[in-house]
Amino acid sequence: MKIIDYLVQVTNLPSDLLEASQNTKSELYRTYRVYKLLIDSKLLWKVWLIDEHEQVWLEVNFINGEGKPEFHTVSLDKGTYQEIGFDSYTALSSLESIGTNKY
């Protein structure tokens, strides 16, 4: 577990996802949709995981246009988000720590 003291506002779309947005058959198209939702929402997000490469990940869950739940995790590219100061909280430091969380 890592203790962090910021929330994330996603502000920019990475170039690979901008390219994927033009092709609904692209492997990255679903990731584009989630990233776009993060940007358009203008919400602040708690970090779900900071991996061994210091990559920031978010957990994004929502009800889609068909009324069905969707569950996603997405890694954020550096330069596409801002860190907004917030009270300290814990984020995962590896996927192995998921089994030790008590919710």
Coordinates of C-alpha atoms in Angstrom, one line a residue, residues 7 9 15 21 28 32 39-40 45 48 55 57 68-69 76-78 103:
L7 CA -6.6 13.3 -6.3
Q9 CA -8.0 15.3 -12.7
S15 CA -2.0 10.6 -28.8
S21 CA -10.8 7.2 -31.4
L28 CA -7.5 0.8 -27.8
Y32 CA -10.2 5.7 -25.4
I39 CA -11.8 14.0 -19.2
D40 CA -15.4 15.0 -19.9
W45 CA -10.5 10.7 -9.0
W48 CA -6.5 3.0 -7.3
Q55 CA 2.4 4.4 -13.2
W57 CA -4.0 3.7 -12.3
K68 CA -25.5 -2.1 -17.7
P69 CA -22.6 -1.8 -15.3
L76 CA -2.7 7.3 -17.0
D77 CA 0.0 8.6 -19.2
K78 CA 2.2 11.2 -17.7
Y103 CA -13.4 -3.6 2.5

